[in-house]
Amino acid sequence: MKRRHFLGASLLTAVLATTTSIALAENPVLKIGFVGVTSGPAAAWGISNQRSMETRAEWINETGGYTIGDTTYDIEIVSFDDQKDPKRAIAGMEKMAQEGIHYVVGPNVDDGAAAVRPVAEAKGIMYFPYAFPKELYTAPASNAVLGMVANYQSGPAIYKHLKEKEGVNTVAFIAANESDPLSQRDGGLAAAEALGLEVVSDNVTYQVDTTDFTPVLTPVIRTQPDLLVLSGVSPANAPQLIRSARELGFQGLISTETAQDATVLREGAGELANGFISVGGASTPEIASDAMKEFVERYTKMFGEYNDESNTKVYALEYILETLKANPSAIDNVKEFQSTMDTFEASNPYMKGDAKLRYVGTSSFGQKRQVAVPLVVNVYQDGEFKTLFVAEVD
Amino acid sequence: MEQILANGIYLGAQYAMIALGLTLIFALMNVLNFAHGQMYVLGGFVTYTFYGQLGWPFVVALLASCVTLAVLGALIEKFLFAPVIRRSSREESTMLLAAGLAFFFDAIILLVFGEKQRGVPKIVNGVLNWDFRIIMPYDRILICFLAILSIVGFIVFMQYSKTGRALRALAQDRTAAQLMGVNVERYSMIGFAIGAMLAGLVGGLLVTITGVNLGMGGPTSIKAFMMVMIGGAGVISGAIAGGIILGFMEAIGLAVLSQYGDITYLLIFVSLMIFLAIRPQGLMGKPWG
């Protein structure tokens, strides 16, 4: 008898499980790819991307899916760690093509983004890199959409502000010896010179795996600049550089055009990081919407700790889905996607007020190949970022 | 010049400590421990957890790093390296195992501690500024002193303790040591544990200066291998010499060559290639292994 009960219960469980899985699998799945760096020294960049996408996808799926045209989809994120290696980035993009994916977020760095361009264009994939080279977004390039504000857009705004408000006249640059930071340094250098700032040091670089920056910074600090720019600095290196600069007696301003994380700065540099200026995203209390706050809560719940970089990285998936919603035929046709980009506009769920999601970049690239995220310039103070000013690209 | 000297001593002391554990394991077991950098990172994260997160005294957190890594090292030797060495005489078996361990630790670190750079409160505040000829934060001076003290302690331990003598005998000739009554299996495990403990110790010390993050393991292992190659694989004094030489090369290069961009490590690698072409066994190594 007991055995019969057991068999009955097992059968019931199996039926329920099957029914439930059928119910869960009712929505067709829309796969969105991520190809970026989720291991090694720059892992923080890609992981914040991947986790932002996973958080948003789970949120969408939990609330019934995402409706594009007449179909409601569950969103699945397919991730590939390119280990910051262009060869692996190409392999990742080919994997996405094999899986029939047409929309990919990433790669995170310049050489990876450049390397995947032929694959993306040949296989009909739109991709949203976090890399700044203009040739990726300027015709004849067609399939890349810059997922953030570039340093040559934020740098001039920051330097102008500091020149006018803080009386900055001299500037020094320091960068890691790899393609992204070096190109960002060159962009910043040109912007500073165009503004009439005197560049007192621009050729000091450091190995990307440097852990002790005192010897590296010593010759830079001796030039006594008003502003020290940490070009393209990774969140892992920023606190160490700030700390070393302050310990060497540097009293001036320190800034960067990359996004940073307040917890990392607090733990790594403490009070020495006060006054550090960086580019942020739409999460400062002044501009963050309820949806942004819910996103932060969900991210924190899923992964234990929020990453401030995700304030910017939450946007790419939203842009992809909203653009597909605006033109459902783009779901497997990137030409349709591209034609929609020119006129696309939707409300920005992550900002208060009537902010819009739209594609920009005409002045920088000659075509709309950039997402419009707010250019929020933050200053770090006692464990949190405070908004210094907000501007718009284009 | 004084600043270069100070930076050289500081960098040399920390590098020597990193190399010591690696060379000890190689000397005892002929194992190239590619996971040494990850063990260093784990040591840093243990100190970060106890000192930075739980607020325990730094010394206690440092001890926790040492104990954790020593236990981990012993377990790894007993359950992974020892069986592999028993079953396979091919050196690449242990190399692959070590490489696999490095990936495994990276994954564990990501799961447990996350992807972010972590830091701890300074253990000593203030900066020594000697007329702008030497600028050195007091915490670096303290860490440098502790690193030198640890190296001296390690040498004394290896020289005069029973365990140290047994380990040296094992490193010199495994078979002869066994014939003389040394429990080879036991001391191999102890040696591996000490090597891992040294990685944990230096990780715990340096987390106060450099912080720690997931990606530091690989580059640390590469630097440690460079130091061992300079000094001679499996030779304790060679590892110390390699560390000090690399520290000074880096300090001099960064000060003198900074205006030409980041060519310091390029020159270090070129020098290393030329040096190894002339003396492949390193400064103090034996050509026959």
XYZ file of C-alpha atoms in Angstrom:
683
model
C 0.000 0.000 0.000
C 2.734 2.351 1.000
C 4.550 1.514 -2.179
C 1.429 2.334 -4.181
C 1.154 5.687 -2.401
C 4.770 6.381 -3.202
C 4.307 5.530 -6.884
C 1.194 7.689 -7.018
C 2.953 10.615 -5.435
C 5.875 10.219 -7.799
C 3.552 10.152 -10.789
C 1.737 13.251 -9.565
C 5.038 15.048 -9.009
C 6.220 14.112 -12.480
C 2.957 15.330 -14.042
C 3.117 18.589 -12.072
C 6.750 19.123 -12.979
C 6.021 18.535 -16.656
C 3.015 20.841 -16.565
C 4.995 23.535 -14.782
C 7.877 23.303 -17.210
C 5.434 23.499 -20.102
C 3.876 26.580 -18.510
C 7.302 28.153 -17.984
C 8.348 27.321 -21.491
C 5.176 28.789 -22.940
C 6.902 31.958 -24.095
C 9.339 31.586 -26.953
C 12.860 32.564 -26.006
C 14.684 35.576 -27.392
C 18.428 35.124 -27.002
C 20.610 38.181 -26.519
C 24.368 37.684 -26.468
C 27.166 39.052 -24.349
C 30.791 38.818 -25.457
C 33.174 40.467 -23.028
C 35.804 40.060 -20.388
C 34.657 38.266 -17.250
C 37.989 36.940 -16.021
C 41.407 38.392 -15.282
C 42.326 41.915 -14.136
C 39.558 43.637 -16.129
C 36.852 41.159 -15.110
C 34.883 43.843 -13.269
C 34.015 45.563 -16.567
C 32.455 42.523 -18.216
C 30.923 41.022 -15.108
C 28.993 44.217 -14.407
C 27.716 43.998 -18.021
C 26.735 40.366 -17.778
C 25.101 40.696 -14.389
C 23.169 43.798 -15.465
C 21.781 41.849 -18.409
C 20.977 38.797 -16.304
C 19.249 40.911 -13.660
C 17.121 42.696 -16.239
C 16.323 39.467 -18.097
C 15.169 37.749 -14.915
C 13.087 40.772 -14.010
C 11.413 40.684 -17.432
C 10.816 36.930 -17.319
C 9.435 37.105 -13.797
C 6.884 39.698 -14.873
C 5.600 37.670 -17.808
C 8.110 38.329 -20.561
C 8.720 41.029 -23.138
C 6.216 41.687 -25.897
C 7.575 42.434 -29.337
C 4.888 42.663 -31.998
C 2.362 39.924 -31.302
C 4.741 37.678 -29.438
C 5.793 37.728 -25.807
C 9.307 36.431 -25.286
C 11.310 35.208 -22.336
C 14.766 36.731 -22.497
C 17.821 34.494 -22.306
C 21.314 35.928 -21.961
C 24.017 33.899 -23.701
C 27.426 34.886 -22.349
C 30.962 34.331 -23.602
C 34.125 35.304 -21.732
C 36.597 36.696 -24.302
C 39.295 37.057 -21.606
C 40.128 40.442 -23.180
C 41.672 38.555 -26.067
C 40.617 39.662 -29.583
C 40.941 36.105 -30.915
C 38.540 34.829 -28.291
C 36.223 37.769 -28.943
C 35.979 36.631 -32.578
C 35.286 33.072 -31.411
C 32.598 34.455 -29.103
C 30.924 36.391 -31.881
C 31.005 33.309 -34.126
C 29.359 31.314 -31.343
C 26.624 33.931 -31.171
C 26.110 33.628 -34.940
C 25.894 29.833 -34.652
C 23.195 30.222 -32.004
C 21.220 32.489 -34.316
C 21.720 35.548 -32.123
C 21.487 38.918 -33.867
C 22.009 41.275 -30.913
C 25.101 41.192 -28.742
C 26.364 43.435 -25.952
C 30.154 43.919 -25.833
C 33.083 43.552 -26.232
C 34.473 45.742 -23.478
C 37.737 46.881 -25.028
C 38.986 48.513 -28.241
C 40.905 45.649 -29.850
C 38.151 43.122 -29.132
C 35.490 45.418 -30.565
C 37.579 46.024 -33.696
C 38.326 42.314 -34.106
C 34.677 41.196 -34.099
C 33.545 43.774 -36.657
C 33.990 41.568 -39.775
C 32.149 38.653 -38.123
C 29.317 40.865 -36.912
C 28.850 42.543 -40.284
C 29.077 39.273 -42.217
C 26.709 37.345 -39.940
C 24.135 40.089 -39.432
C 24.795 40.900 -35.775
C 24.313 44.307 -34.162
C 26.734 44.712 -31.264
C 27.041 47.271 -28.498
C 30.708 47.649 -27.539
C 32.167 49.695 -24.687
C 35.059 50.780 -26.856
C 35.808 54.211 -28.193
C 37.571 54.067 -31.619
C 35.525 56.248 -33.971
C 36.052 53.977 -36.973
C 33.838 51.339 -35.309
C 30.856 53.668 -35.526
C 31.660 55.741 -38.596
C 30.520 54.605 -42.071
C 31.214 52.258 -43.747
C 31.059 50.507 -40.335
C 27.404 49.759 -39.728
C 26.745 47.230 -36.992
C 28.397 48.667 -33.868
C 26.574 50.940 -31.426
C 28.626 52.620 -28.700
C 27.083 51.605 -25.370
C 28.305 54.527 -23.294
C 29.723 58.036 -23.457
C 33.178 58.148 -25.054
C 36.094 59.859 -23.385
C 36.423 62.342 -26.246
C 32.871 63.389 -25.417
C 33.136 63.468 -21.619
C 36.758 64.692 -21.364
C 36.217 68.138 -22.896
C 33.126 68.679 -20.719
C 35.043 67.734 -17.552
C 38.144 69.793 -18.381
C 36.060 72.820 -19.341
C 34.153 72.584 -16.073
C 37.340 72.282 -14.042
C 39.046 75.095 -15.926
C 36.141 77.465 -15.408
C 35.039 76.450 -11.901
C 38.258 75.229 -10.278
C 40.890 77.330 -12.046
C 42.733 74.333 -13.509
C 45.544 75.452 -15.828
C 47.974 72.548 -15.944
C 47.221 68.884 -16.489
C 49.159 65.603 -16.399
C 48.064 62.285 -17.892
C 48.934 58.764 -16.825
C 47.650 55.614 -18.539
C 48.061 51.853 -18.531
C 50.163 50.573 -21.395
C 47.385 49.018 -23.482
C 45.201 50.140 -26.321
C 42.126 51.538 -24.514
C 43.834 53.700 -21.906
C 46.439 54.920 -24.413
C 43.826 55.969 -26.953
C 41.839 57.624 -24.161
C 44.960 59.454 -23.049
C 45.546 60.719 -26.586
C 41.918 61.831 -26.844
C 42.135 63.595 -23.491
C 45.417 65.212 -24.435
C 43.914 66.663 -27.609
C 40.870 67.918 -25.691
C 43.026 69.546 -23.007
C 45.202 71.271 -25.570
C 42.167 72.475 -27.502
C 40.919 74.079 -24.287
C 44.255 75.869 -23.793
C 45.383 73.807 -20.794
C 49.127 73.310 -20.367
C 50.048 69.602 -20.459
C 52.965 69.069 -18.076
C 53.257 65.265 -18.365
C 51.732 62.870 -20.875
C 54.172 60.024 -21.493
C 54.176 58.085 -18.217
C 52.480 54.701 -18.509
C 52.255 51.617 -16.336
C 51.880 47.875 -16.798
C 48.263 46.817 -16.555
C 49.098 44.376 -13.734
C 50.950 46.973 -11.635
C 49.997 46.811 -7.992
C 52.286 49.449 -6.511
C 52.042 52.814 -8.220
C 54.357 54.897 -6.072
C 57.411 54.434 -8.324
C 55.277 55.002 -11.428
C 53.678 58.190 -10.148
C 56.731 59.833 -8.632
C 57.919 61.562 -11.872
C 54.367 62.690 -12.694
C 53.774 64.249 -9.297
C 57.083 66.115 -9.559
C 55.545 68.125 -12.455
C 52.972 69.497 -9.956
C 49.893 69.605 -12.216
C 46.608 71.218 -11.152
C 44.793 68.167 -12.535
C 45.955 64.560 -12.754
C 43.985 62.553 -15.323
C 43.935 58.757 -14.903
C 43.181 57.932 -18.540
C 41.019 54.861 -19.029
C 41.774 53.659 -15.529
C 40.175 50.375 -14.482
C 38.220 50.270 -11.208
C 40.896 47.930 -9.819
C 43.713 50.435 -10.375
C 41.944 53.710 -9.577
C 42.090 53.517 -5.751
C 45.751 52.507 -5.767
C 46.692 55.365 -8.091
C 44.735 57.889 -6.031
C 46.233 56.616 -2.816
C 49.791 56.705 -4.138
C 49.329 60.202 -5.597
C 47.998 61.572 -2.314
C 50.689 59.815 -0.282
C 53.272 61.416 -2.537
C 51.852 64.773 -1.471
C 49.731 65.593 -4.527
C 47.177 68.264 -3.565
C 45.509 68.915 -6.930
C 42.425 67.414 -8.551
C 42.273 63.843 -9.892
C 39.828 62.750 -12.573
C 39.037 59.994 -15.057
C 36.592 59.502 -17.909
C 35.748 55.909 -17.005
C 33.014 54.724 -14.645
C 34.086 53.746 -11.138
C 32.662 52.033 -8.100
C 32.200 53.878 -4.788
C 32.766 50.808 -2.593
C 36.013 49.999 -4.354
C 37.221 53.589 -3.898
C 36.218 53.619 -0.237
C 37.972 50.337 0.525
C 41.064 51.041 -1.535
C 41.713 54.708 -0.877
C 39.351 55.771 1.927
C 39.333 59.502 2.577
C 42.159 59.978 0.103
C 39.618 59.419 -2.689
C 37.497 62.396 -1.628
C 37.193 64.849 -4.506
C 37.944 62.238 -7.202
C 35.975 63.029 -10.359
C 34.668 60.304 -12.664
C 31.924 59.579 -15.151
C 28.900 57.795 -13.747
C 25.443 56.698 -14.801
C 21.810 57.387 -14.082
C 21.711 56.401 -10.451
C 22.434 59.490 -8.438
C 19.468 60.255 -6.180
C 18.730 63.405 -8.166
C 17.999 61.592 -11.415
C 17.429 57.887 -10.651
C 13.860 56.702 -11.261
C 11.991 54.079 -9.236
C 12.796 51.527 -11.954
C 16.508 52.240 -11.521
C 16.169 51.778 -7.770
C 14.345 48.483 -8.307
C 17.052 47.370 -10.732
C 19.722 48.101 -8.105
C 17.722 46.172 -5.501
C 17.242 43.180 -7.785
C 20.915 43.171 -8.825
C 21.993 43.317 -5.187
C 19.613 40.508 -4.277
C 20.849 38.321 -7.129
C 24.575 38.877 -6.738
C 25.024 40.056 -3.165
C 26.544 43.406 -4.027
C 25.802 46.142 -6.554
C 28.379 47.502 -8.969
C 28.064 51.234 -9.712
C 29.320 50.618 -13.258
C 26.027 48.884 -13.944
C 24.309 52.260 -13.874
C 25.548 52.652 -17.424
C 25.552 49.017 -18.416
C 21.878 48.462 -17.702
C 21.070 50.466 -20.825
C 22.275 48.335 -23.765
C 19.751 45.509 -23.293
C 16.961 48.041 -22.824
C 17.882 49.769 -26.081
C 17.938 46.469 -27.979
C 14.543 45.369 -26.674
C 12.872 48.750 -27.060
C 14.142 49.103 -30.634
C 12.862 45.610 -31.460
C 9.541 46.566 -29.927
C 9.452 49.640 -32.140
C 10.099 47.493 -35.219
C 9.360 43.777 -34.648
C 10.614 42.837 -38.109
C 14.116 43.685 -36.874
C 14.118 40.620 -34.659
C 16.154 38.698 -37.234
C 17.016 41.516 -39.616
C 19.597 44.042 -38.519
C 19.005 46.233 -41.566
C 15.529 46.863 -40.203
C 17.074 47.608 -36.817
C 19.461 50.108 -38.377
C 16.709 51.910 -40.251
C 14.672 52.146 -37.034
C 17.579 53.661 -35.135
C 17.325 56.945 -37.031
C 13.853 57.770 -35.754
C 13.645 55.596 -32.628
C 12.526 57.212 -29.402
C 11.115 55.688 -26.204
C 10.819 56.846 -22.639
C 13.866 56.227 -20.454
C 12.723 54.034 -17.559
C 15.842 54.646 -15.501
C 15.681 58.420 -15.244
C 13.172 60.705 -13.593
C 11.221 63.101 -15.733
C 10.668 62.786 -19.473
C 14.116 61.563 -20.474
C 14.175 59.552 -23.708
C 15.970 56.513 -25.045
C 17.246 57.463 -28.508
C 20.268 56.926 -30.652
C 22.793 59.729 -30.987
C 26.331 60.127 -32.269
C 25.777 62.094 -35.474
C 28.256 64.808 -34.500
C 30.956 62.312 -33.503
C 30.399 59.546 -36.070
C 28.287 61.032 -38.853
C 25.510 58.521 -38.090
C 23.431 57.501 -35.099
C 25.542 54.756 -33.626
C 25.538 55.543 -29.935
C 23.006 55.063 -27.155
C 21.930 58.273 -25.445
C 22.880 57.750 -21.833
C 23.169 60.758 -19.587
C 26.673 62.142 -19.182
C 26.759 62.310 -15.404
C 29.982 63.593 -13.938
C 30.385 62.528 -10.327
C 32.615 63.520 -7.501
C 33.425 60.949 -4.812
C 32.896 62.109 -1.249
C 32.940 59.988 1.927
C 31.901 56.686 0.416
C 29.442 57.866 -2.225
C 29.222 59.693 -5.503
C 27.681 63.134 -5.699
C 26.619 64.619 -9.006
C 28.939 67.367 -10.178
C 27.020 68.103 -13.373
C 24.837 66.368 -15.952
C 25.183 66.872 -19.694
C 24.041 65.244 -22.936
C 25.981 63.850 -25.841
C 25.206 65.297 -29.275
C 68.710 58.222 -6.149
C 67.618 57.709 -2.536
C 64.035 57.223 -3.705
C 65.115 54.591 -6.239
C 67.043 52.782 -3.519
C 64.071 52.874 -1.138
C 61.644 51.688 -3.841
C 64.093 48.940 -4.835
C 64.395 47.610 -1.298
C 60.644 47.729 -0.791
C 59.807 46.029 -4.098
C 62.675 43.551 -3.743
C 61.564 42.440 -0.273
C 57.977 41.765 -1.351
C 59.038 40.045 -4.577
C 61.510 37.839 -2.721
C 58.750 36.704 -0.390
C 56.496 35.851 -3.319
C 59.250 33.822 -4.983
C 60.249 31.925 -1.824
C 57.148 29.753 -1.622
C 57.243 28.937 -5.320
C 60.878 27.895 -5.290
C 60.430 25.835 -2.110
C 57.662 23.773 -3.707
C 59.730 23.333 -6.861
C 62.791 22.299 -4.875
C 60.923 19.695 -2.871
C 58.628 18.184 -5.453
C 59.781 19.371 -8.862
C 56.328 20.925 -9.259
C 55.892 24.209 -11.146
C 53.027 25.575 -9.101
C 51.118 27.750 -11.575
C 48.521 28.337 -8.861
C 51.028 30.168 -6.613
C 49.652 33.573 -7.648
C 46.118 32.437 -6.877
C 47.270 31.247 -3.437
C 48.722 34.729 -2.893
C 45.362 36.232 -3.876
C 43.503 33.853 -1.526
C 45.805 34.942 1.303
C 44.939 38.545 0.519
C 41.227 37.812 0.546
C 41.413 35.974 3.877
C 43.112 38.985 5.478
C 40.588 41.248 3.738
C 37.721 39.237 5.241
C 39.027 39.073 8.793
C 40.698 42.489 9.030
C 38.759 44.567 6.521
C 35.280 43.075 6.925
C 35.091 41.545 10.391
C 37.347 44.083 12.066
C 39.716 41.597 13.671
C 43.236 42.811 14.528
C 45.557 42.792 11.522
C 47.994 40.344 13.094
C 45.207 37.837 13.775
C 43.935 38.220 10.205
C 47.457 37.674 8.914
C 47.746 34.515 11.000
C 44.390 33.366 9.625
C 45.775 33.816 6.094
C 48.859 31.769 6.971
C 46.885 28.968 8.623
C 44.240 28.835 5.886
C 46.808 28.609 3.121
C 48.976 26.146 5.025
C 46.001 23.815 5.520
C 44.939 24.288 1.916
C 48.486 23.600 0.717
C 48.713 20.439 2.814
C 45.382 19.165 1.495
C 46.323 19.960 -2.099
C 49.602 18.100 -1.743
C 48.074 15.095 -0.005
C 45.027 14.610 -2.196
C 46.130 16.022 -5.546
C 49.864 16.325 -6.155
C 51.066 13.298 -4.188
C 48.716 10.820 -5.953
C 49.550 12.320 -9.362
C 53.281 12.131 -8.696
C 52.880 8.514 -7.507
C 50.986 7.495 -10.623
C 52.768 9.491 -13.284
C 56.425 10.235 -13.773
C 55.661 12.738 -16.520
C 56.339 16.298 -15.331
C 53.555 17.738 -17.448
C 50.989 15.882 -15.319
C 51.732 18.054 -12.291
C 52.040 21.150 -14.491
C 48.557 20.548 -15.874
C 47.233 19.877 -12.400
C 48.730 23.159 -11.166
C 47.280 25.063 -14.123
C 43.884 23.476 -13.472
C 44.114 24.489 -9.835
C 44.842 28.070 -10.868
C 41.629 28.188 -12.941
C 39.706 26.489 -10.152
C 40.884 29.032 -7.576
C 40.015 31.892 -9.932
C 36.479 30.541 -10.209
C 36.167 30.043 -6.449
C 37.497 33.545 -5.743
C 34.985 35.033 -8.186
C 32.116 33.132 -6.558
C 33.087 33.886 -2.974
C 34.664 37.354 -3.132
C 33.294 38.800 -6.372
C 34.962 40.611 -9.228
C 35.775 43.888 -7.516
C 39.058 45.257 -6.281
C 39.100 44.971 -2.478
C 41.060 46.996 0.017
C 41.516 47.239 3.769
C 42.064 50.171 6.125
C 45.669 51.323 6.423
C 47.520 49.684 9.280
C 49.665 52.782 9.883
C 48.889 56.314 8.774
C 51.353 58.960 7.693
C 54.130 59.388 5.167
C 57.872 59.648 5.698
C 59.105 62.641 3.723
C 62.837 63.148 3.991
C 63.297 66.524 2.332
C 61.543 65.163 -0.815
C 64.550 62.869 -1.341
C 62.654 59.847 -0.006
C 58.879 59.784 0.181
C 57.575 56.558 1.630
C 54.301 55.923 3.501
C 54.882 54.399 6.932
C 52.735 51.357 6.111
C 55.082 50.475 3.243
C 58.073 50.787 5.540
C 56.370 48.517 8.061
C 55.401 45.947 5.424
C 58.947 46.044 4.001
C 60.327 45.467 7.496
C 57.889 42.598 8.130
C 58.753 41.038 4.761
C 62.491 41.165 5.519
C 61.821 39.772 8.997
C 59.776 36.918 7.492
C 62.530 36.092 5.017
C 65.128 36.020 7.795
C 62.791 33.887 9.921
C 62.297 31.474 7.042
C 66.049 31.157 6.442
C 66.679 30.528 10.143
C 63.877 27.950 10.194
C 65.263 26.147 7.159
C 68.806 26.287 8.513
C 68.401 25.271 12.139
C 65.085 23.488 12.729
C 64.690 19.722 12.353
C 61.914 20.219 9.813
C 64.026 22.722 7.867
C 66.957 20.324 7.728
C 64.672 17.519 6.571
C 63.225 19.742 3.863
C 66.689 20.748 2.672
C 67.738 17.116 2.593
C 64.641 16.311 0.579
C 65.406 19.111 -1.860
C 69.014 17.997 -2.298
C 68.375 14.296 -2.901
C 64.985 12.719 -2.343
C 66.244 9.120 -2.411
C 69.187 9.770 -0.094
C 66.916 11.596 2.336
C 64.542 8.640 2.337
C 67.433 6.233 2.976
C 68.498 8.422 5.906
C 65.088 7.996 7.505
C 63.325 11.162 6.387
C 59.598 10.557 6.003
C 59.399 11.783 2.437
C 55.621 11.841 2.145
C 55.141 13.718 5.399
C 57.811 16.307 4.683
C 56.616 16.810 1.123
C 53.239 17.730 2.557
C 54.814 20.012 5.167
C 56.979 21.672 2.498
C 54.009 22.297 0.217
C 52.055 23.676 3.180
C 54.917 26.051 4.041
C 55.178 27.178 0.405
C 51.441 27.883 0.290
C 51.621 29.554 3.706
C 54.323 31.923 2.421
C 52.037 32.863 -0.482
C 49.240 33.496 2.009
C 51.518 35.520 4.262
C 52.711 37.833 1.507
C 49.152 38.139 0.156
C 47.962 39.136 3.628
C 50.790 41.628 4.075
C 50.382 43.272 0.687
C 46.613 43.565 0.760
C 47.185 46.544 3.067
C 49.166 48.304 0.333
C 47.965 47.077 -3.015
C 44.520 45.725 -2.228
C 43.520 42.487 -3.889
C 41.415 41.424 -6.840
C 40.513 38.335 -8.788
C 42.887 39.057 -11.646
C 46.092 39.435 -9.646
C 46.919 35.718 -9.519
C 48.204 35.141 -13.058
C 50.514 38.179 -13.245
C 51.852 37.395 -9.753
C 52.715 33.859 -10.834
C 54.520 35.185 -13.916
C 56.598 37.587 -11.824
C 57.375 34.831 -9.340
C 58.557 32.554 -12.162
C 60.762 35.364 -13.475
C 62.412 35.768 -10.090
C 62.938 32.041 -9.763
C 64.448 31.883 -13.258
C 66.815 34.750 -12.451
C 67.953 33.243 -9.157
C 67.907 29.599 -10.156
C 64.968 27.230 -9.826
C 64.696 25.435 -6.516
C 67.360 27.482 -4.723
C 66.110 29.490 -1.727
C 68.901 32.067 -1.839
C 68.379 32.295 -5.592
C 64.714 33.220 -5.142
C 65.658 35.955 -2.688
C 68.336 37.260 -5.052
C 65.914 37.062 -8.002
C 63.290 39.019 -6.083
C 65.715 41.735 -5.047
C 67.182 42.011 -8.555
C 63.732 42.278 -10.141
C 62.664 44.837 -7.521
C 65.677 47.031 -8.205
C 65.400 46.652 -11.991
C 61.786 47.770 -11.767
C 62.540 50.693 -9.433
C 65.442 51.918 -11.563
C 63.569 51.429 -14.841
C 60.452 53.254 -13.671
C 62.492 56.207 -12.403
C 64.996 56.523 -15.224
C 62.984 55.402 -18.247
C 59.547 56.829 -17.438
C 59.921 59.605 -20.014
C 60.243 56.985 -22.781
C 56.955 55.288 -21.900
C 56.452 51.874 -20.397
C 59.621 50.186 -21.588
C 60.853 49.014 -18.192
C 59.384 45.525 -18.449
C 60.301 45.291 -22.104
C 63.948 45.806 -21.131
C 63.620 43.458 -18.156
C 62.291 40.692 -20.418
C 64.991 41.319 -23.048
C 67.649 41.220 -20.306
C 66.142 38.024 -18.931
C 66.216 36.357 -22.358
C 69.870 37.304 -22.895
C 70.749 36.236 -19.358
C 69.024 32.857 -19.702
C 70.698 32.276 -23.062
C 74.051 32.685 -21.326
C 73.158 31.081 -18.000
C 70.012 28.968 -18.344
C 70.240 27.618 -14.796
C 69.997 31.129 -13.297
C 72.402 32.769 -10.882
C 72.562 30.030 -8.272
C 70.945 27.031 -9.942
C 72.746 23.908 -11.057
C 72.820 23.115 -14.808
C 71.847 19.504 -14.095
C 68.733 20.483 -12.139
